Coordinates of C-alpha atoms in Angstrom, one line a residue:
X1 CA 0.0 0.0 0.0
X2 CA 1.2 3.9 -1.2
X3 CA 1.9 6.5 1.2
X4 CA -0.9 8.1 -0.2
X5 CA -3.6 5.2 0.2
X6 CA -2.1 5.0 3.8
X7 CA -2.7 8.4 4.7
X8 CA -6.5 8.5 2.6
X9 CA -7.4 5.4 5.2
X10 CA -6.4 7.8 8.2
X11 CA -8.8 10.8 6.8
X12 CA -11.9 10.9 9.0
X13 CA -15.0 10.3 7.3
X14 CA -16.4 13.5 7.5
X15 CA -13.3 15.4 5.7
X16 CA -13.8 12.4 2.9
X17 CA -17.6 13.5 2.9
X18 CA -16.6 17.2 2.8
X19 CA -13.6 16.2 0.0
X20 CA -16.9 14.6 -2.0
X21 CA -19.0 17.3 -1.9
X22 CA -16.5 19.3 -2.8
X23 CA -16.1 17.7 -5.6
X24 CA -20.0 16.9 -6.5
X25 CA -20.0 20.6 -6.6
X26 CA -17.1 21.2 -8.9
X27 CA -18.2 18.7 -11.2
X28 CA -22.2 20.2 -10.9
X29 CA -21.1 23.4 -12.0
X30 CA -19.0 21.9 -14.9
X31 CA -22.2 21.2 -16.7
X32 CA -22.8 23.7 -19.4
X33 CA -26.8 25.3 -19.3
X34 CA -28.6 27.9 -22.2
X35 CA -31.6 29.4 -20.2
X36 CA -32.8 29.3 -17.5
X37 CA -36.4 27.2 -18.5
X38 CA -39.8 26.2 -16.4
X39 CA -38.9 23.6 -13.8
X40 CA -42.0 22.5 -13.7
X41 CA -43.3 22.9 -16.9
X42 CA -39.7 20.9 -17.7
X43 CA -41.2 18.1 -15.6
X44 CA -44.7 18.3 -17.0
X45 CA -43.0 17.5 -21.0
X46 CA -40.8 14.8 -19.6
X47 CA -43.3 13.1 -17.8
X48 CA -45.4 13.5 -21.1
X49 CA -43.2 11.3 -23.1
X50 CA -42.3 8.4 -20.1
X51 CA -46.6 8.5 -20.3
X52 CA -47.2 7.9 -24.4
X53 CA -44.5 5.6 -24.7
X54 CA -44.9 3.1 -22.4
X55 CA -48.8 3.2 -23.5
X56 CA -47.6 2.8 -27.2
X57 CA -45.3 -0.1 -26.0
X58 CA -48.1 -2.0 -24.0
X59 CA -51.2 -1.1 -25.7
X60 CA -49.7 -2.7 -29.4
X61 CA -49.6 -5.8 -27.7
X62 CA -53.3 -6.2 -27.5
X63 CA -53.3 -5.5 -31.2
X64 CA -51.0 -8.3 -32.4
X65 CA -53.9 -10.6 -33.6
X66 CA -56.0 -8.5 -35.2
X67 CA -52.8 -6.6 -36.4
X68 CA -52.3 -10.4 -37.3
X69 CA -55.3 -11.2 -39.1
X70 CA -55.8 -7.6 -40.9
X71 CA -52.1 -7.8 -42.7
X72 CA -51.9 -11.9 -42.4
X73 CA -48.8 -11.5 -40.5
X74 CA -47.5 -14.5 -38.4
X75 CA -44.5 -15.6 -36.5
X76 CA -41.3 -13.2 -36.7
X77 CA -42.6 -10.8 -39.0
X78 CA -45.6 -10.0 -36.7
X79 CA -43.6 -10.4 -33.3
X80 CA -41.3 -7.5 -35.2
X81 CA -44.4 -5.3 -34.8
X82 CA -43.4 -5.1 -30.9
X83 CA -39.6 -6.4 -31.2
X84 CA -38.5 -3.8 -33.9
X85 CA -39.7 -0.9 -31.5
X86 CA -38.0 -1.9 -28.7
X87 CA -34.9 -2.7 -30.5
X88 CA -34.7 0.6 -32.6
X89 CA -34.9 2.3 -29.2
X90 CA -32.3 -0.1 -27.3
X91 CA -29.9 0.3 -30.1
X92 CA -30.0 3.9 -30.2
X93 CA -30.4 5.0 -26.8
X94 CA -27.1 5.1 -25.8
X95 CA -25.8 7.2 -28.5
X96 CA -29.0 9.5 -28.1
X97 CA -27.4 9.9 -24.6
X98 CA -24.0 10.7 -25.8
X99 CA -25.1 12.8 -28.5
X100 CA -27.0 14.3 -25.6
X101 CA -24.3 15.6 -23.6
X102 CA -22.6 17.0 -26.7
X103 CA -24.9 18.6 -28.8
X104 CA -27.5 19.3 -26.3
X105 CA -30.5 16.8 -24.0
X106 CA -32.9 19.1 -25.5
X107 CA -32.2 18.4 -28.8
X108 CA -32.4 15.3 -28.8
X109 CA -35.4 15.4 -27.1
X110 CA -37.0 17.1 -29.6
X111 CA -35.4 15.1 -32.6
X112 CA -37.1 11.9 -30.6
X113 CA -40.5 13.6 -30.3
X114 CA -40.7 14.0 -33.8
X115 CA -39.4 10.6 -35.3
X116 CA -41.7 8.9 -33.1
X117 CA -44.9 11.2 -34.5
X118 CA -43.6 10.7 -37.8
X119 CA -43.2 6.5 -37.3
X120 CA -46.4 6.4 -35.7
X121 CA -48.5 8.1 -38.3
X122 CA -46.7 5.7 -40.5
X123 CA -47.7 3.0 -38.5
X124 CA -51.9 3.9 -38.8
X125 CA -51.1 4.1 -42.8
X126 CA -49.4 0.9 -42.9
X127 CA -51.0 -1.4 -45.8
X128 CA -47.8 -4.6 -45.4
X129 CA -46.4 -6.1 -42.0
X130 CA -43.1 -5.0 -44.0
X131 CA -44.4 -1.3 -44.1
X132 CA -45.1 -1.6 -40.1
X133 CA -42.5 -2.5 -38.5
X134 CA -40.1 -0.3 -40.6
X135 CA -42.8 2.5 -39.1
X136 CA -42.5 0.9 -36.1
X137 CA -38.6 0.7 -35.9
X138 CA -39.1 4.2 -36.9
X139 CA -40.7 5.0 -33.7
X140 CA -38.3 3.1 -31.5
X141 CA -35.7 5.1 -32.7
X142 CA -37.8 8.2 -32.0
X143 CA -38.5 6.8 -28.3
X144 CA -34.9 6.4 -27.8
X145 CA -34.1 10.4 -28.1
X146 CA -37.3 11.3 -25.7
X147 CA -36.2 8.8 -23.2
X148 CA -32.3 9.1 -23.3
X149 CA -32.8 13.4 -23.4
X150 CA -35.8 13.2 -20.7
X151 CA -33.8 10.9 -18.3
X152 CA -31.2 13.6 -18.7
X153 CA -32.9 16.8 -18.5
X154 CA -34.7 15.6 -15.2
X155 CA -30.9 14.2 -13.8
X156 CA -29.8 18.1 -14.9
X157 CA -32.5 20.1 -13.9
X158 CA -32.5 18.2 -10.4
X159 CA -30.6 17.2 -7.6
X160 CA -30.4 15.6 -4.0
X161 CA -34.2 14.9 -2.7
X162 CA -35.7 16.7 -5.7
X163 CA -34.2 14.3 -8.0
X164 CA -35.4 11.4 -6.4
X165 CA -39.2 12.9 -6.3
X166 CA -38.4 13.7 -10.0
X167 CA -37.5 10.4 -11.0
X168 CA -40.3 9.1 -8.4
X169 CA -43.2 10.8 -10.6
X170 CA -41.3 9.9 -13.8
X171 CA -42.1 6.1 -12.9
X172 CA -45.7 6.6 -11.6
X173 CA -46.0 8.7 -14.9
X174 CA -44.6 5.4 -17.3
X175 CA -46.8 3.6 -15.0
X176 CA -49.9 5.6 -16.1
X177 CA -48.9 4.8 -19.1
X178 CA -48.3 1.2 -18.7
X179 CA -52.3 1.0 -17.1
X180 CA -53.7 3.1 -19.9
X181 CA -52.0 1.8 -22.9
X182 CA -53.7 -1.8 -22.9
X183 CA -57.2 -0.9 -21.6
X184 CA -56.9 2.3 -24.1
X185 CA -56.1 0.3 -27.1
X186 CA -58.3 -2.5 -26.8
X187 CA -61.2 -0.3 -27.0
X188 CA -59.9 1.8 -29.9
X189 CA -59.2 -1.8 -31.5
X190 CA -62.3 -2.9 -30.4
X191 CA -64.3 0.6 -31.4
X192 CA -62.0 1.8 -34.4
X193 CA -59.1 -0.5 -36.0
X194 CA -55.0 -0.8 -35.1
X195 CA -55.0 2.1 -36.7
X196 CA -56.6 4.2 -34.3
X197 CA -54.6 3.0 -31.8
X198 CA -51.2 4.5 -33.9
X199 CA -53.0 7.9 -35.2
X200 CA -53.5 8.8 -31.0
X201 CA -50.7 8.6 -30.1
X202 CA -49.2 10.4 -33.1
X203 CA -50.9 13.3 -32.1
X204 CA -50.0 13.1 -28.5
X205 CA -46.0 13.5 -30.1
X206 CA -46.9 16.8 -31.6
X207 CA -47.1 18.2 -28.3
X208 CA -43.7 16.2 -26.8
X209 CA -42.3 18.4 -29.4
X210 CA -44.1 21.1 -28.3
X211 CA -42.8 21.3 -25.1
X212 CA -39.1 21.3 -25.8
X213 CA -39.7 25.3 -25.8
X214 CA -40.3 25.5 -22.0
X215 CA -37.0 23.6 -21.7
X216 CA -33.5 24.9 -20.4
X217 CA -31.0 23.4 -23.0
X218 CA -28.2 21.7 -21.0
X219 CA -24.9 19.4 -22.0
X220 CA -21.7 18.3 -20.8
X221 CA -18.9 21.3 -20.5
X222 CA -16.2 19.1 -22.6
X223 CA -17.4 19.7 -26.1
X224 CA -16.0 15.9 -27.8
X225 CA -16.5 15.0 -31.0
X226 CA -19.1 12.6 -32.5
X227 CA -17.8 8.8 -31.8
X228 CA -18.7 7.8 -35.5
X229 CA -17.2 4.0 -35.6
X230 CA -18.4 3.6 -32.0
X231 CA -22.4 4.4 -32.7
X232 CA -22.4 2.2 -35.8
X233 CA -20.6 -0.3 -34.5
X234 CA -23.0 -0.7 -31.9
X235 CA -26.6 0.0 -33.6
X236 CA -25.1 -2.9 -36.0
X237 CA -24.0 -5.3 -33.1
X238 CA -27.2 -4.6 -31.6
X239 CA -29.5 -4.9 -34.1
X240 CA -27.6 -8.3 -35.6
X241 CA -28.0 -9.8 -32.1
X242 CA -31.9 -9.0 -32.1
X243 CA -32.5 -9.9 -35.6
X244 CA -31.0 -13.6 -35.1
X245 CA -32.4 -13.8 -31.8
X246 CA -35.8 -13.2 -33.7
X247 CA -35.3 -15.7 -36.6
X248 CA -35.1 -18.8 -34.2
X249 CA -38.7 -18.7 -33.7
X250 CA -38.8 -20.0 -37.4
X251 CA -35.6 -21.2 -38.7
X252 CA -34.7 -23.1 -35.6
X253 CA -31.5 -22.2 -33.2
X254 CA -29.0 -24.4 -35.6
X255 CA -30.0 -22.6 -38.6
X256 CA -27.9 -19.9 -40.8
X257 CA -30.5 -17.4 -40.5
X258 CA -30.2 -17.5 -36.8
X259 CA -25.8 -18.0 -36.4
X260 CA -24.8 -15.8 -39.3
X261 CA -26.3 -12.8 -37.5
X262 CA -25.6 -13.9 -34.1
X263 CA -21.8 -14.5 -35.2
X264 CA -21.8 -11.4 -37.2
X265 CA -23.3 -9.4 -34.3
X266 CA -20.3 -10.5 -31.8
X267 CA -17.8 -9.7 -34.0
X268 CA -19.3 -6.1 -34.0
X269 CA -19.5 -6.3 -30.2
X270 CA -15.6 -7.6 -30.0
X271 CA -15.2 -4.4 -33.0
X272 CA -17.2 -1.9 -30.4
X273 CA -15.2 -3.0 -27.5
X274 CA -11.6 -2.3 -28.9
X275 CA -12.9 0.9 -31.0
X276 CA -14.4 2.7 -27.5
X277 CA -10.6 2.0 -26.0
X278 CA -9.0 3.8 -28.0
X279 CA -11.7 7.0 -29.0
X280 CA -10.5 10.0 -27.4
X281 CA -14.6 11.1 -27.7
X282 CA -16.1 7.7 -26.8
X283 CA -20.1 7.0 -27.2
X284 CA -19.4 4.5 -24.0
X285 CA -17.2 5.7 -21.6
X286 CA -15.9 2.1 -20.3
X287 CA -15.0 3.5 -16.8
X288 CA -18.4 3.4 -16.2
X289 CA -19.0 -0.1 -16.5
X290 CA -15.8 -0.8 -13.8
X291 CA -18.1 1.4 -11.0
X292 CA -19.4 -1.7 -9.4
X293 CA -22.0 -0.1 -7.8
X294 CA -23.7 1.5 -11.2
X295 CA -23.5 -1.7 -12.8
X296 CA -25.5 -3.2 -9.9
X297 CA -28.2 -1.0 -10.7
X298 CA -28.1 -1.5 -14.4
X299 CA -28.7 -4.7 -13.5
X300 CA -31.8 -4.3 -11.4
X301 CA -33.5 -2.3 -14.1
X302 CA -32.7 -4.4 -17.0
X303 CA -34.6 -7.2 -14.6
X304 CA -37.3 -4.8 -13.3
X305 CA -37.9 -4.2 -16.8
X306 CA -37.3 -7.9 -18.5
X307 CA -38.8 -9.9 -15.5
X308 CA -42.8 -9.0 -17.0
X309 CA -41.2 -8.2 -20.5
X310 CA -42.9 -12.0 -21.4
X311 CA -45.9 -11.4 -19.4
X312 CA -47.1 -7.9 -21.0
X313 CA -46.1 -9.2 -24.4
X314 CA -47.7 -12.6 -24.5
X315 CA -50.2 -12.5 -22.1
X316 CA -52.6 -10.7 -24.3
X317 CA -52.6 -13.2 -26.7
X318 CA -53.0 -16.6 -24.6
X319 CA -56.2 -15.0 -23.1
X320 CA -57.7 -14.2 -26.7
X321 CA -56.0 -17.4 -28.5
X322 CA -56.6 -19.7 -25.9
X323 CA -59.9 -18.0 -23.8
X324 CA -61.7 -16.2 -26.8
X325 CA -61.4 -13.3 -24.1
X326 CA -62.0 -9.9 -26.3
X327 CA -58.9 -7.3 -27.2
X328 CA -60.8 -5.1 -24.2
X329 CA -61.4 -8.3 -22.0
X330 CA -57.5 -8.8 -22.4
X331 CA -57.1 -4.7 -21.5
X332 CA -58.6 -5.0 -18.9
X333 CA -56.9 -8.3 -17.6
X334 CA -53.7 -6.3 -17.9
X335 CA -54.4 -3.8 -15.7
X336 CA -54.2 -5.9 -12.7
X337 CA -50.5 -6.0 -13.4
X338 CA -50.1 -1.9 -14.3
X339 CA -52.3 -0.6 -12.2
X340 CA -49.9 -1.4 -9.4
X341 CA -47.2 -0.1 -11.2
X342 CA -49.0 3.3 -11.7
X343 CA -49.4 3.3 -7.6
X344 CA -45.9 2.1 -6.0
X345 CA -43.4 4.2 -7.9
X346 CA -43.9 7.0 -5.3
X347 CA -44.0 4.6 -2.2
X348 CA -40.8 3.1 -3.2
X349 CA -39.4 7.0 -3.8
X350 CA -40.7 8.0 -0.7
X351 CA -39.2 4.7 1.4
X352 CA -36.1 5.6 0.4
X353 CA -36.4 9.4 1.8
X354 CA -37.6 8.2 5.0
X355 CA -34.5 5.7 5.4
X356 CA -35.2 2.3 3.9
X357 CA -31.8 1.2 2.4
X358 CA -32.3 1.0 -1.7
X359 CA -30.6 -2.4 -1.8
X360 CA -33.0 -3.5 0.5
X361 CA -35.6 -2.0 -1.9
X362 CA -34.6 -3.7 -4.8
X363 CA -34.0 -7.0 -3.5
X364 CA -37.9 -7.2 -2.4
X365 CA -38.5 -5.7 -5.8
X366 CA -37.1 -8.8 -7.7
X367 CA -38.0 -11.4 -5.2
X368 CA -41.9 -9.9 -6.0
X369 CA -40.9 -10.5 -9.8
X370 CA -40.0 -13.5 -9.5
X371 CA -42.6 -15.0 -7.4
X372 CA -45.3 -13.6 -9.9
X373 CA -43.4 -15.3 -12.9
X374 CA -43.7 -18.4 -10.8
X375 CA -47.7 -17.5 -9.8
X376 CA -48.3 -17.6 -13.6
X377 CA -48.2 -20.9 -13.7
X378 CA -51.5 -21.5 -12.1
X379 CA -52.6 -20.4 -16.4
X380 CA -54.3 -22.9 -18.0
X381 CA -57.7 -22.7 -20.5
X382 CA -60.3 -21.1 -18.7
X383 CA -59.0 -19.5 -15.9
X384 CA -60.9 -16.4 -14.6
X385 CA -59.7 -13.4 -14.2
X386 CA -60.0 -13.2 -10.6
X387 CA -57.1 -16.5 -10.7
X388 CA -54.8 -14.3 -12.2
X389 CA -55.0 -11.2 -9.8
X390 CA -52.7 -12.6 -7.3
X391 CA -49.6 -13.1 -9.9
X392 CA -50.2 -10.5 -11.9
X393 CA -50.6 -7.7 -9.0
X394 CA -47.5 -9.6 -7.4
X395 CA -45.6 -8.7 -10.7
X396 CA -47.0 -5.0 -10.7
X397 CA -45.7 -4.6 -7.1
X398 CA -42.5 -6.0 -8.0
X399 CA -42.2 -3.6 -10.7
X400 CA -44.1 0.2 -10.0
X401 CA -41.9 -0.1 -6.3
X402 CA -38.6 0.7 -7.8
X403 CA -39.2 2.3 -11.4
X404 CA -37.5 5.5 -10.8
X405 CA -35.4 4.6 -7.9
X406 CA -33.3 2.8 -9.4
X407 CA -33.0 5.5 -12.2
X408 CA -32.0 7.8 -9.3
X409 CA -29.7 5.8 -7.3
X410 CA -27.6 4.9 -10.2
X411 CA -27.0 8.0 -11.4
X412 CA -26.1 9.0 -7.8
X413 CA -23.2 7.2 -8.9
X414 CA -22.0 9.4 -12.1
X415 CA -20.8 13.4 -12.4
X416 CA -23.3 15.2 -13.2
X417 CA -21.7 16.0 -16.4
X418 CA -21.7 12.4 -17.7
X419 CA -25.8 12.4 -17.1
X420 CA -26.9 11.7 -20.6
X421 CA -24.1 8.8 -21.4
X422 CA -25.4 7.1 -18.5
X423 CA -28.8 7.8 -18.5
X424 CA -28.4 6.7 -22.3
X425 CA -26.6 3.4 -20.8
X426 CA -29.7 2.5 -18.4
X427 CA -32.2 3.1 -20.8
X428 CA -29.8 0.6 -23.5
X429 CA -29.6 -2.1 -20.5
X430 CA -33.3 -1.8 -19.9
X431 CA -34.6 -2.1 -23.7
X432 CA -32.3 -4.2 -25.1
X433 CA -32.7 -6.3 -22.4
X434 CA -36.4 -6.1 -22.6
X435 CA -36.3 -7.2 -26.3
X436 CA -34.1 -10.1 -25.7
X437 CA -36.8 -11.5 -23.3
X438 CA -39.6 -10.5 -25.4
X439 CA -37.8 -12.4 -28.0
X440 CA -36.2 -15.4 -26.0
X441 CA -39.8 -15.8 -24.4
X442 CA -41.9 -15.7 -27.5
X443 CA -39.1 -18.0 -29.7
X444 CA -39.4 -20.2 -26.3
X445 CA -42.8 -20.5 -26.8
X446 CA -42.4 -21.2 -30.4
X447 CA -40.5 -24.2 -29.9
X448 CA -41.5 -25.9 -26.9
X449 CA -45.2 -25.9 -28.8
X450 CA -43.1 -27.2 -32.1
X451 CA -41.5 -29.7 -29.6
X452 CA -45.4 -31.1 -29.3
X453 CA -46.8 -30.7 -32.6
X454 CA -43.6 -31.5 -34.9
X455 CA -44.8 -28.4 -36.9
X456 CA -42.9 -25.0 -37.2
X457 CA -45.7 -23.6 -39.4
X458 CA -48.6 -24.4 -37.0
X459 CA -46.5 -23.7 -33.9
X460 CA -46.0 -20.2 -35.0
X461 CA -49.5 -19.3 -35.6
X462 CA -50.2 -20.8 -32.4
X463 CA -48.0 -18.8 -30.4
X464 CA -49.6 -15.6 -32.6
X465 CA -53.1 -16.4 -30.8
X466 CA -54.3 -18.3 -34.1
X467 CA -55.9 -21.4 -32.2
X468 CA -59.1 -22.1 -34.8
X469 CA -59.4 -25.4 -37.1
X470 CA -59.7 -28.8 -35.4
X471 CA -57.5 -30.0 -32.8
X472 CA -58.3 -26.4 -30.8
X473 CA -58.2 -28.0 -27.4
X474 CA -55.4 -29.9 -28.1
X475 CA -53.7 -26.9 -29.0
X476 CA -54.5 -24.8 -25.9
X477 CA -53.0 -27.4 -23.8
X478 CA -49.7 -27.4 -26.2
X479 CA -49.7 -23.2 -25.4
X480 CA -50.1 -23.9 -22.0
X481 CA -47.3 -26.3 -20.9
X482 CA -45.2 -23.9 -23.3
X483 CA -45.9 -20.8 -20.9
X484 CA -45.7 -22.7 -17.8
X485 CA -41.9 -23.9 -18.8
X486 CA -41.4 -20.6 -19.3
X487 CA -42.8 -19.0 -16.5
X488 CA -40.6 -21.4 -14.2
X489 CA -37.6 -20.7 -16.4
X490 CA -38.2 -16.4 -15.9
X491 CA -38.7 -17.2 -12.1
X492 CA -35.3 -18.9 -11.6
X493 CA -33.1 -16.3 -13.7
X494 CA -35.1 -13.6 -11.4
X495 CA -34.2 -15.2 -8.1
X496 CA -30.4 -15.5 -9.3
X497 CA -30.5 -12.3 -10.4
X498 CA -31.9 -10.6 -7.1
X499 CA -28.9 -12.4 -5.3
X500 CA -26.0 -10.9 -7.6
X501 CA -27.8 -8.0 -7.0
X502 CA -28.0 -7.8 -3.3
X503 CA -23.9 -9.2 -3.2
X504 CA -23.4 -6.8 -5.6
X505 CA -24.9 -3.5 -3.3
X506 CA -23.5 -4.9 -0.5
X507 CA -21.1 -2.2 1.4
X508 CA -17.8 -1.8 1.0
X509 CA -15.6 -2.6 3.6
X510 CA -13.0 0.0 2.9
X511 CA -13.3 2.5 5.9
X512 CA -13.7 5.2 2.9
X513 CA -17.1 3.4 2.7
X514 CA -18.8 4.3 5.9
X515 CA -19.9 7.4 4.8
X516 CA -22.1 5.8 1.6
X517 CA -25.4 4.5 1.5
X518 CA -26.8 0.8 -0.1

């Protein structure tokens, strides 16, 4: 051990604290703003966007079978309807965050508000499944610039307390969302077409992109240079990964559809990797992902996100394949799941103000998660609503107690000047890995029903919701062992997960860390 690390272990703790103040407040005012904006109009426009895209995001799931039947879409091509949106905005996000902190959060803001109007009026003009889900892709990459530059204008407009009651309504507000979305769409499917659905909430983005004039520009004081190689390098890694992910539902896991990709993908990973370590402007500062503590948290919201990623997509489409439920029976079904979400985001914000530890927090979070992945097993033809409350409200629990918080907490953990990047970083983590898991669960679904009938074709317009001819019964029981493996197979990752997690939070035993909090 250095003299220097010697005498650092000798400080008292309340110097180190002052030393890190200090320095929070050097690297606070190192964060360039234009303006001087609305607070709380600020808040108002970001909470609009973490509203109308989780309710674009949940309420399309309802849709898939008619979306289905209307375009005779089946199989990858119509899971791409929900997969292609969440992958555009995974695979952007983190450069919309980088691009953030250099050119400004509320530009890029505003650049997201109006690619996602423009895909979604696509989207309720669509006449080919082709046509959708470039729309669609069209609004994921839209959705990544109003998440990445709203997570960042709240981290900048914000701080201590504030920025936790911030963040706090931002999840209630993407739980509103989350609520609205399925119960809203089923009855404009029900009452007017998809395309209803699409035309909404393309008019709701007009006034996302309205709202960018009540805010205060803000970026990061170091003026870099756009990491080129870095961003397409990733968006194609990305996107590869997804797109053979995707094919396995038909081609089969052996196939060269589904390892060209996946090979091809890695290699751009690998590319990515070595490019970012040696950018002097890099989209992905690597340091961050050596902060142990910020990683931790990444990984608790790419589970609070991915743990009902299966549920909300697939769900839906059991009840009306397999029940004959209606697109608004199935709305409505879902809300026992978001309406908790819409209530806990504030509990959980204000727990942690009051003293509850945020590792405990989480750790109760993903134990809820998992236990409602493992309720959802009780699913089987016929089951009433009421069957389904407990599991469902267990996952909504799990979920609306920590969205937000851990939002907050990790970016605690970053200068303020690095706000976007990492706020571009969770939002990656948390829809890329909500794809994967939309995909993994629905190919897993796929092929465990394949495994029973010994045909791809029939399995995939199973898994769509597409139950009629003869042999219907037969078929519902084929869906059903399908979601109960995967329901057990969810529940497991979860509760490994929630202990990496926890080990992970866990203080350190450096004396520097008795003045931080878990």
């Amino acid at each position: 051990m250095t003299r220097e690390h010697l005498d650092a272990a000798r400080r008292p703790a309340a110097a180190m604290t002052r030393e890190r103040l200090d320095a929070a407040r050097r690297r606070a005012a190192a964060v360039t703003r234009e303006g001087r904006g609305h607070p709380g109009v600020t808040l108002a426009a970001v909470l609009l966007g973490f509203l109308v895209l989780p309710m674009l995001m949940s309420g399309t799931t309802v849709a898939l079978p008619r979306i289905g039947a209307d375009l005779g879409a089946s199989g990858a091509a119509l899971q791409w309807v929900v997969v292609g949106y969440f992958l555009a905005a995974a695979s952007v996000m983190l450069v919309a965050g980088s691009l953030g902190d250099l050119f400004g959060r509320r530009r890029v803001f505003a650049f997201g508000a109006v690619a996602y109007t423009a895909g979604a009026l696509a989207a309720a003009i669509a006449t080919d499944i082709l046509l959708l889900d470039v729309a669609r892709t069209l609004s994921g990459i839209g959705a990544a610039g109003v998440m990445a530059g709203g997570g960042a204008i709240l981290g900048a407009t914000f701080t201590g307390r504030a920025r936790t009651r911030a963040f706090g309504a931002m999840g209630t507000t993407a739980g509103v969302g989350m609520a609205i979305g399925p119960t809203l769409s089923s009855w404009l499917v029900g009452s007017f077409g998809w395309r209803a659905t699409f035309a909404v909430f393309a008019a709701v983005g007009l006034l996302l992109w309205a709202g960018t004039a009540f805010m205060a520009e803000s970026r990061g004081a170091t003026r870099g240079r756009v990491d080129l190689a870095g961003s397409v390098t990733l968006i194609g890694a990305l996107g590869l990964v997804m797109f053979g992910v995707n094919q396995a539902s038909e081609s089969g896991w052996g196939s060269a559809a589904v390892l060209v990709p996946l090979a091809a993908g890695s290699v751009l990973l690998v590319a990515f990797v070595l490019i970012e370590r040696r950018s002097a402007h890099p989209v992905l500062d690597l340091a961050l992902l050596r902060r142990r503590r910020f990683m931790a948290w990444c990984l608790a919201c790419l589970f609070v996100a991915a743990g009902a990623a299966g549920v909300t997509a697939f769900l839906p489409t059991y009840l009306q394949g397999v029940n004959g439920v209606s697109a608004q029976g199935a709305g409505l079904t879902r809300l026992m799941l978001t309406a908790p979400v819409l209530l806990m985001p504030q509990v959980g914000a204000r727990l942690v103000n009051r003293g509850l530890p945020p590792r405990t927090l989480i750790t109760l979070s993903l134990l809820l998660i998992a236990a409602g992945n493992a309720g959802l097993t009780v699913l089987h033809p016929g089951i009433g609503a009421l069957a389904l409350l407990g599991p469902l409200a267990t996952l909504g629990v799990g979920m609306g107690l920590v969205i937000g918080t851990t939002d907050a907490q990790a970016l605690n953990e970053v200068a303020p000047e690095r706000i976007g990047l990492a706020t571009g970083l969770l939002n990656t983590i948390r829809a890329g890995g909500a794809t994967m898991v939309i995909t993994l669960f629905g190919t897993a679904l796929t092929n465990l029903i394949q495994a029973r009938t010994g045909d791809i074709a029939s399995a995939g317009r199973i898994a769509a919701g597409d139950l009629a001819g003869p042999g219907r019964a037969e078929h519902a029981l084929h869906f059903t062992d399908a979601w109960h493996v995967t329901s057990w197979g969810m529940a497991g990752v979860c509760v490994i997960i929630t202990v990496v997690v926890w080990a992970t939070l866990a203080p350190s035993r450096q004396p520097a860390a008795t003045t931080s909090t878990s």
